[in-house]
Amino acid sequence: MIVIRLEAAVLLEDERRELCEFGRLIVESGLVVGSSGNLSVRRGRLIAVTPSGAPLERMTPDDCVVVDLSGTVVEGTRAPSSETPMHLALYEADPDAGAVVHTHAVFGAVVATTLPVLPAIHYNVLLLGGHDVRVAPYATYGTRELAAAVREAVAGGRSAALLANHGGVTVGRDLTQAYDRTRVLEWLCEVYVRSLAVGTPNILTAAELAAVERRMAQ
Ligand SMILES: [Zn+2]
């Protein structure tokens, strides 16, 4: 029992450090302002998550919190992110998910405020596991209702969703992949929003996307 606790503490210390590294990166990238985002990493039954209300670029590994899959705090002195239920729902939905990144990035929030879905403005949408990105219906932040809506929005093997009047979320095998997908999501949303300013964007058809999928599979 003591050995298990020691092993968990060592592992989670690494993950907490990684959360801080990506917390700084995500702020420097302009994807997050202040504490308007949260990140987590799963290792086995445990999840390291950023603390509630913390500026991501200034938090320390000790600020991060470890919870189990039920959301119970296992280690840490601060409250876990208010969006922990959403993170847990995404881990529950995808056994291969190793990290979750949630932000209020501007263009994602713009699309999520105006549309029910981000259409296939570019074939890079396939990097997010679908032919479009669904917008989960609005629900109050931090609620199980929002967590359920987001889980539904990523159903079918998708790794990203937008949250109506809120922001976006991505899942990855690790923080690097989840972060990269957050950047792809924001780029797609920016291209779409800017395209609307120029004219009527051309949306790729299912056949065109299927052709790209075949090429990617080669
Ligand atoms: Zn949020």
mmCIF file of C-alpha atoms and ligand atoms in Angstrom:
data_model
loop_
_atom_site.group_PDB
_atom_site.id
_atom_site.type_symbol
_atom_site.label_atom_id
_atom_site.label_comp_id
_atom_site.label_asym_id
_atom_site.label_seq_id
_atom_site.Cartn_x
_atom_site.Cartn_y
_atom_site.Cartn_z
ATOM 1 C CA MET A 1 0.000 0.000 0.000
ATOM 2 C CA ILE A 2 2.829 2.400 0.886
ATOM 3 C CA VAL A 3 4.709 1.481 -2.297
ATOM 4 C CA ILE A 4 1.656 2.229 -4.444
ATOM 5 C CA ARG A 5 1.287 5.662 -2.848
ATOM 6 C CA LEU A 6 4.937 6.512 -3.449
ATOM 7 C CA GLU A 7 4.793 5.430 -7.103
ATOM 8 C CA ALA A 8 1.658 7.507 -7.657
ATOM 9 C CA ALA A 9 3.225 10.593 -6.082
ATOM 10 C CA VAL A 10 6.338 10.416 -8.292
ATOM 11 C CA LEU A 11 4.303 9.972 -11.444
ATOM 12 C CA LEU A 12 1.879 12.725 -10.650
ATOM 13 C CA GLU A 13 4.694 15.126 -9.864
ATOM 14 C CA ASP A 14 5.886 14.779 -13.462
ATOM 15 C CA GLU A 15 2.375 15.312 -14.760
ATOM 16 C CA ARG A 16 1.875 18.387 -12.592
ATOM 17 C CA ARG A 17 5.071 19.872 -13.995
ATOM 18 C CA GLU A 18 3.823 19.134 -17.493
ATOM 19 C CA LEU A 19 0.539 20.900 -16.724
ATOM 20 C CA CYS A 20 2.516 24.005 -15.737
ATOM 21 C CA GLU A 21 4.632 23.865 -18.901
ATOM 22 C CA PHE A 22 1.589 23.636 -21.128
ATOM 23 C CA GLY A 23 -0.255 26.182 -18.995
ATOM 24 C CA ARG A 24 2.460 28.723 -19.819
ATOM 25 C CA LEU A 25 2.538 27.645 -23.461
ATOM 26 C CA ILE A 26 -1.207 27.958 -23.907
ATOM 27 C CA VAL A 27 -1.186 31.489 -22.478
ATOM 28 C CA GLU A 28 1.852 32.512 -24.555
ATOM 29 C CA SER A 29 0.074 31.154 -27.636
ATOM 30 C CA GLY A 30 -2.827 33.512 -27.001
ATOM 31 C CA LEU A 31 -5.282 30.628 -26.602
ATOM 32 C CA VAL A 32 -6.036 31.517 -23.002
ATOM 33 C CA VAL A 33 -6.274 34.792 -21.133
ATOM 34 C CA GLY A 34 -5.691 34.517 -17.386
ATOM 35 C CA SER A 35 -7.515 31.551 -15.911
ATOM 36 C CA SER A 36 -9.969 31.087 -18.800
ATOM 37 C CA GLY A 37 -8.910 27.540 -19.519
ATOM 38 C CA ASN A 38 -7.959 24.309 -17.818
ATOM 39 C CA LEU A 39 -5.921 21.222 -18.541
ATOM 40 C CA SER A 40 -5.609 17.709 -17.229
ATOM 41 C CA VAL A 41 -3.567 14.557 -17.695
ATOM 42 C CA ARG A 42 -4.665 11.021 -16.903
ATOM 43 C CA ARG A 43 -2.407 8.256 -15.723
ATOM 44 C CA GLY A 44 -4.297 5.104 -14.912
ATOM 45 C CA ARG A 45 -7.035 5.809 -12.402
ATOM 46 C CA LEU A 46 -5.652 9.213 -11.449
ATOM 47 C CA ILE A 47 -5.952 12.597 -13.102
ATOM 48 C CA ALA A 48 -3.783 15.659 -12.514
ATOM 49 C CA VAL A 49 -5.813 18.804 -13.191
ATOM 50 C CA THR A 50 -5.163 22.525 -13.016
ATOM 51 C CA PRO A 51 -6.599 24.316 -9.975
ATOM 52 C CA SER A 52 -9.739 26.414 -9.955
ATOM 53 C CA GLY A 53 -9.245 30.078 -10.758
ATOM 54 C CA ALA A 54 -5.475 29.964 -11.247
ATOM 55 C CA PRO A 55 -3.680 32.028 -13.892
ATOM 56 C CA LEU A 56 -2.267 29.187 -15.989
ATOM 57 C CA GLU A 57 1.052 30.917 -16.678
ATOM 58 C CA ARG A 58 1.832 31.410 -12.984
ATOM 59 C CA MET A 59 0.680 28.205 -11.323
ATOM 60 C CA THR A 60 3.182 25.795 -9.799
ATOM 61 C CA PRO A 61 3.141 21.981 -9.675
ATOM 62 C CA ASP A 62 1.996 22.219 -6.052
ATOM 63 C CA ASP A 63 -1.058 24.213 -7.168
ATOM 64 C CA CYS A 64 -2.248 21.344 -9.369
ATOM 65 C CA VAL A 65 -4.663 18.819 -7.939
ATOM 66 C CA VAL A 66 -4.907 15.056 -8.292
ATOM 67 C CA VAL A 67 -8.361 13.501 -8.458
ATOM 68 C CA ASP A 68 -9.580 9.995 -9.129
ATOM 69 C CA LEU A 69 -12.057 9.051 -11.843
ATOM 70 C CA SER A 70 -14.980 9.886 -9.538
ATOM 71 C CA GLY A 71 -13.635 13.411 -9.007
ATOM 72 C CA THR A 72 -12.553 12.866 -5.419
ATOM 73 C CA VAL A 73 -9.418 14.841 -4.542
ATOM 74 C CA VAL A 74 -6.569 12.435 -3.828
ATOM 75 C CA GLU A 75 -3.772 14.948 -3.444
ATOM 76 C CA GLY A 76 -3.452 18.727 -3.449
ATOM 77 C CA THR A 77 -4.451 21.682 -1.316
ATOM 78 C CA ARG A 78 -6.423 23.687 -3.842
ATOM 79 C CA ALA A 79 -9.823 23.054 -5.397
ATOM 80 C CA PRO A 80 -9.641 21.322 -8.777
ATOM 81 C CA SER A 81 -10.794 23.187 -11.880
ATOM 82 C CA SER A 82 -14.533 23.821 -11.923
ATOM 83 C CA GLU A 83 -14.630 22.013 -15.267
ATOM 84 C CA THR A 84 -13.281 18.785 -13.761
ATOM 85 C CA PRO A 85 -16.659 17.029 -14.404
ATOM 86 C CA MET A 86 -16.214 17.721 -18.138
ATOM 87 C CA HIS A 87 -12.663 16.354 -18.090
ATOM 88 C CA LEU A 88 -13.849 13.231 -16.264
ATOM 89 C CA ALA A 89 -16.693 12.705 -18.745
ATOM 90 C CA LEU A 90 -14.255 12.868 -21.651
ATOM 91 C CA TYR A 91 -11.908 10.351 -20.034
ATOM 92 C CA GLU A 92 -14.849 8.086 -19.341
ATOM 93 C CA ALA A 93 -15.966 8.343 -22.967
ATOM 94 C CA ASP A 94 -12.536 7.527 -24.427
ATOM 95 C CA PRO A 95 -10.337 4.969 -22.672
ATOM 96 C CA ASP A 96 -7.375 6.077 -24.826
ATOM 97 C CA ALA A 97 -7.664 9.732 -23.810
ATOM 98 C CA GLY A 98 -4.605 10.796 -21.832
ATOM 99 C CA ALA A 99 -5.108 14.568 -21.707
ATOM 100 C CA VAL A 100 -7.814 17.220 -22.054
ATOM 101 C CA VAL A 101 -7.362 20.902 -22.921
ATOM 102 C CA HIS A 102 -10.185 23.425 -22.546
ATOM 103 C CA THR A 103 -9.913 27.083 -23.562
ATOM 104 C CA HIS A 104 -12.012 30.133 -24.320
ATOM 105 C CA ALA A 105 -9.920 30.910 -27.416
ATOM 106 C CA VAL A 106 -11.466 33.792 -29.350
ATOM 107 C CA PHE A 107 -12.396 32.311 -32.725
ATOM 108 C CA GLY A 108 -13.657 29.086 -31.176
ATOM 109 C CA ALA A 109 -15.843 31.137 -28.864
ATOM 110 C CA VAL A 110 -17.113 33.192 -31.827
ATOM 111 C CA VAL A 111 -18.170 30.076 -33.747
ATOM 112 C CA ALA A 112 -19.619 28.471 -30.611
ATOM 113 C CA THR A 113 -21.684 31.593 -30.003
ATOM 114 C CA THR A 114 -23.231 31.695 -33.460
ATOM 115 C CA LEU A 115 -23.415 28.225 -35.034
ATOM 116 C CA PRO A 116 -24.540 24.673 -34.192
ATOM 117 C CA VAL A 117 -21.491 23.199 -35.923
ATOM 118 C CA LEU A 118 -18.158 24.219 -37.419
ATOM 119 C CA PRO A 119 -18.364 22.946 -41.001
ATOM 120 C CA ALA A 120 -15.540 21.444 -43.074
ATOM 121 C CA ILE A 121 -13.864 24.687 -44.083
ATOM 122 C CA HIS A 122 -10.557 22.832 -44.549
ATOM 123 C CA TYR A 123 -9.540 19.200 -44.712
ATOM 124 C CA ASN A 124 -7.560 19.629 -41.493
ATOM 125 C CA VAL A 125 -10.893 19.176 -39.732
ATOM 126 C CA LEU A 126 -10.149 15.464 -40.180
ATOM 127 C CA LEU A 127 -7.334 15.846 -37.637
ATOM 128 C CA LEU A 128 -10.105 16.274 -35.064
ATOM 129 C CA GLY A 129 -11.782 12.969 -35.883
ATOM 130 C CA GLY A 130 -14.812 14.040 -37.907
ATOM 131 C CA HIS A 131 -16.136 15.876 -40.942
ATOM 132 C CA ASP A 132 -17.087 18.846 -38.767
ATOM 133 C CA VAL A 133 -16.866 19.950 -35.136
ATOM 134 C CA ARG A 134 -20.089 19.867 -33.168
ATOM 135 C CA VAL A 135 -21.127 22.644 -30.812
ATOM 136 C CA ALA A 136 -22.449 21.254 -27.519
ATOM 137 C CA PRO A 137 -25.663 23.014 -26.411
ATOM 138 C CA TYR A 138 -25.194 25.695 -23.789
ATOM 139 C CA ALA A 139 -25.159 24.703 -20.139
ATOM 140 C CA THR A 140 -23.753 26.471 -17.077
ATOM 141 C CA TYR A 141 -20.006 26.014 -16.681
ATOM 142 C CA GLY A 142 -18.838 23.298 -14.328
ATOM 143 C CA THR A 143 -22.128 21.364 -14.381
ATOM 144 C CA ARG A 144 -22.738 17.705 -15.114
ATOM 145 C CA GLU A 145 -25.213 18.924 -17.734
ATOM 146 C CA LEU A 146 -22.372 20.608 -19.629
ATOM 147 C CA ALA A 147 -20.165 17.541 -19.170
ATOM 148 C CA ALA A 148 -22.881 15.324 -20.667
ATOM 149 C CA ALA A 149 -23.432 17.696 -23.591
ATOM 150 C CA VAL A 150 -19.722 17.757 -24.412
ATOM 151 C CA ARG A 151 -19.464 14.000 -24.135
ATOM 152 C CA GLU A 152 -22.312 13.717 -26.635
ATOM 153 C CA ALA A 153 -20.599 16.207 -28.972
ATOM 154 C CA VAL A 154 -17.434 14.079 -29.229
ATOM 155 C CA ALA A 155 -19.312 10.794 -29.698
ATOM 156 C CA GLY A 156 -18.146 8.694 -32.619
ATOM 157 C CA GLY A 157 -14.401 9.067 -32.178
ATOM 158 C CA ARG A 158 -14.102 12.851 -32.336
ATOM 159 C CA SER A 159 -11.338 14.567 -30.393
ATOM 160 C CA ALA A 160 -12.733 18.101 -30.271
ATOM 161 C CA ALA A 161 -15.928 19.963 -29.518
ATOM 162 C CA LEU A 162 -17.072 23.535 -29.167
ATOM 163 C CA LEU A 163 -19.199 24.635 -26.204
ATOM 164 C CA ALA A 164 -22.017 27.031 -27.036
ATOM 165 C CA ASN A 165 -21.345 30.580 -25.786
ATOM 166 C CA HIS A 166 -18.270 29.317 -23.991
ATOM 167 C CA GLY A 167 -15.194 27.902 -25.807
ATOM 168 C CA GLY A 168 -13.687 24.659 -27.011
ATOM 169 C CA VAL A 169 -12.217 21.422 -25.733
ATOM 170 C CA THR A 170 -9.879 18.811 -27.175
ATOM 171 C CA VAL A 171 -8.754 15.347 -26.151
ATOM 172 C CA GLY A 172 -5.416 13.699 -26.954
ATOM 173 C CA ARG A 173 -3.302 10.723 -26.016
ATOM 174 C CA ASP A 174 -1.073 13.227 -24.181
ATOM 175 C CA LEU A 175 -0.881 16.967 -23.532
ATOM 176 C CA THR A 176 1.164 17.595 -26.659
ATOM 177 C CA GLN A 177 -1.511 16.080 -28.873
ATOM 178 C CA ALA A 178 -4.398 17.736 -27.017
ATOM 179 C CA TYR A 179 -2.598 21.094 -27.243
ATOM 180 C CA ASP A 180 -1.884 20.618 -30.964
ATOM 181 C CA ARG A 181 -5.544 19.810 -31.532
ATOM 182 C CA THR A 182 -6.581 22.936 -29.645
ATOM 183 C CA ARG A 183 -4.405 24.939 -32.035
ATOM 184 C CA VAL A 184 -5.941 23.174 -35.051
ATOM 185 C CA LEU A 185 -9.440 23.837 -33.716
ATOM 186 C CA GLU A 186 -8.729 27.519 -33.196
ATOM 187 C CA TRP A 187 -7.087 27.803 -36.635
ATOM 188 C CA LEU A 188 -10.097 26.210 -38.328
ATOM 189 C CA CYS A 189 -12.465 28.545 -36.491
ATOM 190 C CA GLU A 190 -10.362 31.573 -37.439
ATOM 191 C CA VAL A 191 -10.269 30.562 -41.112
ATOM 192 C CA TYR A 192 -14.025 30.116 -41.093
ATOM 193 C CA VAL A 193 -14.776 33.411 -39.366
ATOM 194 C CA ARG A 194 -12.371 35.334 -41.609
ATOM 195 C CA SER A 195 -13.790 33.620 -44.708
ATOM 196 C CA LEU A 196 -17.250 34.852 -43.790
ATOM 197 C CA ALA A 197 -15.879 38.390 -43.850
ATOM 198 C CA VAL A 198 -14.747 37.929 -47.458
ATOM 199 C CA GLY A 199 -17.697 36.026 -48.884
ATOM 200 C CA THR A 200 -19.515 32.713 -48.643
ATOM 201 C CA PRO A 201 -17.050 29.992 -47.658
ATOM 202 C CA ASN A 202 -16.951 26.844 -49.748
ATOM 203 C CA ILE A 203 -17.525 23.806 -47.546
ATOM 204 C CA LEU A 204 -15.874 20.509 -48.455
ATOM 205 C CA THR A 205 -18.250 17.683 -49.337
ATOM 206 C CA ALA A 206 -18.298 14.265 -47.692
ATOM 207 C CA ALA A 207 -16.805 12.806 -50.897
ATOM 208 C CA GLU A 208 -13.967 15.332 -50.899
ATOM 209 C CA LEU A 209 -13.208 14.586 -47.268
ATOM 210 C CA ALA A 210 -13.373 10.839 -47.894
ATOM 211 C CA ALA A 211 -10.772 11.266 -50.641
ATOM 212 C CA VAL A 212 -8.463 13.007 -48.161
ATOM 213 C CA GLU A 213 -9.038 10.244 -45.624
ATOM 214 C CA ARG A 214 -8.015 7.653 -48.222
ATOM 215 C CA ARG A 215 -4.880 9.656 -49.015
ATOM 216 C CA MET A 216 -4.009 10.013 -45.326
ATOM 217 C CA ALA A 217 -4.380 6.256 -44.911
ATOM 218 C CA GLN A 218 -1.833 5.482 -47.664
HETATM 219 ZN ZN ZN B 1 -14.558 27.323 -19.680
#
